[in-house]
Structure formats: C-alpha cells, structure tokens
Amino acid sequence: ITGALTAFGLELNPDSRRVDCNGTCLTLSKKEAALLGYFMKNPGQTLPRAMILSYVWGLSSEVEEGNLDNYIYFLRRRLKSLDAPVKLTTVHGIGYRLEEKGQ
C-alpha cells in the first residue's frame, strides 16, 4: 500500500504505520496498521470477520478468531488515546465497522 489513507478525520501512512488525528500522532504495530487501513478503505461498511482475517493475516494463516478480537481491542484503545472522532462498532454475528462517533 502506498499513499496515505484518510477517513473521518484520521490519516494513516501505511509505510510508516503512523496515524494522525487533530495533530496527534501514534505509530501502530504492523497488524494494527493493516487492520486500521482495511477499515479506512471501507469506511462505514460492515466487514465480515472472515474477510478481515484473510486481509490482515492472509488466507493461509492459522490465526484464531480471538486474535482479531484482541487487535480490535488494541486499536480501540489507540483510537481513544488519539481522541479520534471514530469508533469501531461490533456488528454481532457478522464483523466490525469503522464509523464516525455520533452515528
């Protein structure tokens, strides 16, 4: 991935894994950056768990679904520390969605 991604006031540079919001920057882990990048490419869309797992970890990966939940938790904490105007919403039985707060 090249070029910065922007959505809902967030900017992510996939190469440096830096996310900027309102002048505050954080550097994410590789998995956090891949996960946030995937959500930012599909803002407001509910992404099924299986699609997220295959995109972030790869089709042939033997990752456990609990890992995804852990990374969602980590990413939520990171976004909260940035005071980002977004939230990662759990869509029970389906997956997750990145949306603006207040939606």
PDB file of C-alpha atoms in Angstrom:
ATOM      1  CA  ILE A   1       0.000   0.000   0.000  1.00  0.00           C
ATOM      2  CA  THR A   2       1.386   3.399  -0.876  1.00  0.00           C
ATOM      3  CA  GLY A   3      -0.012   6.804  -0.145  1.00  0.00           C
ATOM      4  CA  ALA A   4      -1.850   7.997   2.923  1.00  0.00           C
ATOM      5  CA  LEU A   5      -5.358   6.833   3.692  1.00  0.00           C
ATOM      6  CA  THR A   6      -7.876   9.262   5.115  1.00  0.00           C
ATOM      7  CA  ALA A   7     -11.287   8.677   6.653  1.00  0.00           C
ATOM      8  CA  PHE A   8     -13.373  10.571   9.206  1.00  0.00           C
ATOM      9  CA  GLY A   9     -10.543  12.945  10.115  1.00  0.00           C
ATOM     10  CA  LEU A  10      -7.922  10.219  10.514  1.00  0.00           C
ATOM     11  CA  GLU A  11      -4.867   9.937   8.317  1.00  0.00           C
ATOM     12  CA  LEU A  12      -2.836   6.740   8.117  1.00  0.00           C
ATOM     13  CA  ASN A  13       0.529   6.401   6.417  1.00  0.00           C
ATOM     14  CA  PRO A  14       0.733   2.638   5.782  1.00  0.00           C
ATOM     15  CA  ASP A  15       4.500   2.708   5.137  1.00  0.00           C
ATOM     16  CA  SER A  16       5.479   4.329   8.440  1.00  0.00           C
ATOM     17  CA  ARG A  17       2.385   2.949  10.257  1.00  0.00           C
ATOM     18  CA  ARG A  18       1.749   6.429  11.662  1.00  0.00           C
ATOM     19  CA  VAL A  19      -1.796   7.548  12.284  1.00  0.00           C
ATOM     20  CA  ASP A  20      -2.552  11.257  12.708  1.00  0.00           C
ATOM     21  CA  CYS A  21      -5.639  12.854  14.186  1.00  0.00           C
ATOM     22  CA  ASN A  22      -6.022  16.520  15.161  1.00  0.00           C
ATOM     23  CA  GLY A  23      -2.249  16.998  15.261  1.00  0.00           C
ATOM     24  CA  THR A  24      -1.613  13.953  17.465  1.00  0.00           C
ATOM     25  CA  CYS A  25       0.403  11.053  16.051  1.00  0.00           C
ATOM     26  CA  LEU A  26       0.790   7.417  17.010  1.00  0.00           C
ATOM     27  CA  THR A  27       2.839   4.622  15.498  1.00  0.00           C
ATOM     28  CA  LEU A  28       0.891   1.384  15.214  1.00  0.00           C
ATOM     29  CA  SER A  29       2.097  -2.200  15.069  1.00  0.00           C
ATOM     30  CA  LYS A  30       2.075  -3.859  11.635  1.00  0.00           C
ATOM     31  CA  LYS A  31      -1.169  -5.714  12.374  1.00  0.00           C
ATOM     32  CA  GLU A  32      -2.855  -2.636  13.879  1.00  0.00           C
ATOM     33  CA  ALA A  33      -1.902  -0.565  10.836  1.00  0.00           C
ATOM     34  CA  ALA A  34      -3.113  -3.259   8.419  1.00  0.00           C
ATOM     35  CA  LEU A  35      -6.380  -3.554  10.326  1.00  0.00           C
ATOM     36  CA  LEU A  36      -6.990   0.199  10.512  1.00  0.00           C
ATOM     37  CA  GLY A  37      -6.013   0.552   6.852  1.00  0.00           C
ATOM     38  CA  TYR A  38      -8.578  -2.054   5.835  1.00  0.00           C
ATOM     39  CA  PHE A  39     -11.304  -0.265   7.791  1.00  0.00           C
ATOM     40  CA  MET A  40     -10.263   3.109   6.340  1.00  0.00           C
ATOM     41  CA  LYS A  41     -10.519   1.721   2.797  1.00  0.00           C
ATOM     42  CA  ASN A  42     -14.083   0.635   3.606  1.00  0.00           C
ATOM     43  CA  PRO A  43     -15.431   3.403   5.864  1.00  0.00           C
ATOM     44  CA  GLY A  44     -18.926   2.825   7.187  1.00  0.00           C
ATOM     45  CA  GLN A  45     -19.100  -0.691   5.744  1.00  0.00           C
ATOM     46  CA  THR A  46     -19.605  -3.750   7.914  1.00  0.00           C
ATOM     47  CA  LEU A  47     -16.663  -6.058   7.231  1.00  0.00           C
ATOM     48  CA  PRO A  48     -17.202  -9.766   7.938  1.00  0.00           C
ATOM     49  CA  ARG A  49     -14.742 -11.361  10.349  1.00  0.00           C
ATOM     50  CA  ALA A  50     -13.533 -13.852   7.715  1.00  0.00           C
ATOM     51  CA  MET A  51     -12.695 -11.040   5.269  1.00  0.00           C
ATOM     52  CA  ILE A  52     -10.800  -9.102   7.937  1.00  0.00           C
ATOM     53  CA  LEU A  53      -8.848 -12.201   8.989  1.00  0.00           C
ATOM     54  CA  SER A  54      -7.875 -13.093   5.415  1.00  0.00           C
ATOM     55  CA  TYR A  55      -6.885  -9.485   4.590  1.00  0.00           C
ATOM     56  CA  VAL A  56      -4.796  -8.834   7.699  1.00  0.00           C
ATOM     57  CA  TRP A  57      -3.363 -12.288   8.415  1.00  0.00           C
ATOM     58  CA  GLY A  58      -3.559 -13.887   4.949  1.00  0.00           C
ATOM     59  CA  LEU A  59      -5.669 -16.686   3.503  1.00  0.00           C
ATOM     60  CA  SER A  60      -3.324 -19.498   4.519  1.00  0.00           C
ATOM     61  CA  SER A  61      -2.870 -18.269   8.087  1.00  0.00           C
ATOM     62  CA  GLU A  62      -3.955 -20.433  11.019  1.00  0.00           C
ATOM     63  CA  VAL A  63      -4.914 -17.404  13.123  1.00  0.00           C
ATOM     64  CA  GLU A  64      -7.506 -17.879  15.833  1.00  0.00           C
ATOM     65  CA  GLU A  65     -10.560 -15.646  15.771  1.00  0.00           C
ATOM     66  CA  GLY A  66      -9.760 -14.445  19.278  1.00  0.00           C
ATOM     67  CA  ASN A  67      -6.677 -12.721  17.868  1.00  0.00           C
ATOM     68  CA  LEU A  68      -8.921 -10.465  15.811  1.00  0.00           C
ATOM     69  CA  ASP A  69     -10.896  -9.512  18.919  1.00  0.00           C
ATOM     70  CA  ASN A  70      -7.638  -8.685  20.720  1.00  0.00           C
ATOM     71  CA  TYR A  71      -6.427  -6.452  17.899  1.00  0.00           C
ATOM     72  CA  ILE A  72      -9.798  -4.706  17.704  1.00  0.00           C
ATOM     73  CA  TYR A  73      -9.449  -4.036  21.441  1.00  0.00           C
ATOM     74  CA  PHE A  74      -5.892  -2.684  20.973  1.00  0.00           C
ATOM     75  CA  LEU A  75      -6.996  -0.498  18.074  1.00  0.00           C
ATOM     76  CA  ARG A  76      -9.960   0.882  20.031  1.00  0.00           C
ATOM     77  CA  ARG A  77      -7.587   1.894  22.835  1.00  0.00           C
ATOM     78  CA  ARG A  78      -5.229   3.557  20.356  1.00  0.00           C
ATOM     79  CA  LEU A  79      -8.076   5.482  18.711  1.00  0.00           C
ATOM     80  CA  LYS A  80      -9.342   6.554  22.128  1.00  0.00           C
ATOM     81  CA  SER A  81      -5.881   7.824  23.099  1.00  0.00           C
ATOM     82  CA  LEU A  82      -5.908   9.941  19.908  1.00  0.00           C
ATOM     83  CA  ASP A  83      -9.374  11.223  20.826  1.00  0.00           C
ATOM     84  CA  ALA A  84     -10.301  10.178  17.295  1.00  0.00           C
ATOM     85  CA  PRO A  85     -13.796  11.067  16.007  1.00  0.00           C
ATOM     86  CA  VAL A  86     -14.361   7.430  15.023  1.00  0.00           C
ATOM     87  CA  LYS A  87     -15.382   4.166  16.639  1.00  0.00           C
ATOM     88  CA  LEU A  88     -15.030   0.517  15.749  1.00  0.00           C
ATOM     89  CA  THR A  89     -18.512  -0.916  16.072  1.00  0.00           C
ATOM     90  CA  THR A  90     -19.124  -4.610  16.650  1.00  0.00           C
ATOM     91  CA  VAL A  91     -21.845  -5.987  14.376  1.00  0.00           C
ATOM     92  CA  HIS A  92     -22.843  -9.128  16.261  1.00  0.00           C
ATOM     93  CA  GLY A  93     -22.741 -12.295  14.205  1.00  0.00           C
ATOM     94  CA  ILE A  94     -21.079 -10.514  11.259  1.00  0.00           C
ATOM     95  CA  GLY A  95     -17.970  -8.459  11.975  1.00  0.00           C
ATOM     96  CA  TYR A  96     -16.892  -4.868  12.570  1.00  0.00           C
ATOM     97  CA  ARG A  97     -17.437  -1.406  11.092  1.00  0.00           C
ATOM     98  CA  LEU A  98     -15.456   1.870  11.296  1.00  0.00           C
ATOM     99  CA  GLU A  99     -17.794   4.819  11.663  1.00  0.00           C
ATOM    100  CA  GLU A 100     -17.937   8.354  12.923  1.00  0.00           C
ATOM    101  CA  LYS A 101     -18.846   8.845  16.555  1.00  0.00           C
ATOM    102  CA  GLY A 102     -22.395  10.014  16.932  1.00  0.00           C
ATOM    103  CA  GLN A 103     -23.632   7.839  14.076  1.00  0.00           C
TER     104      GLN A 103
END
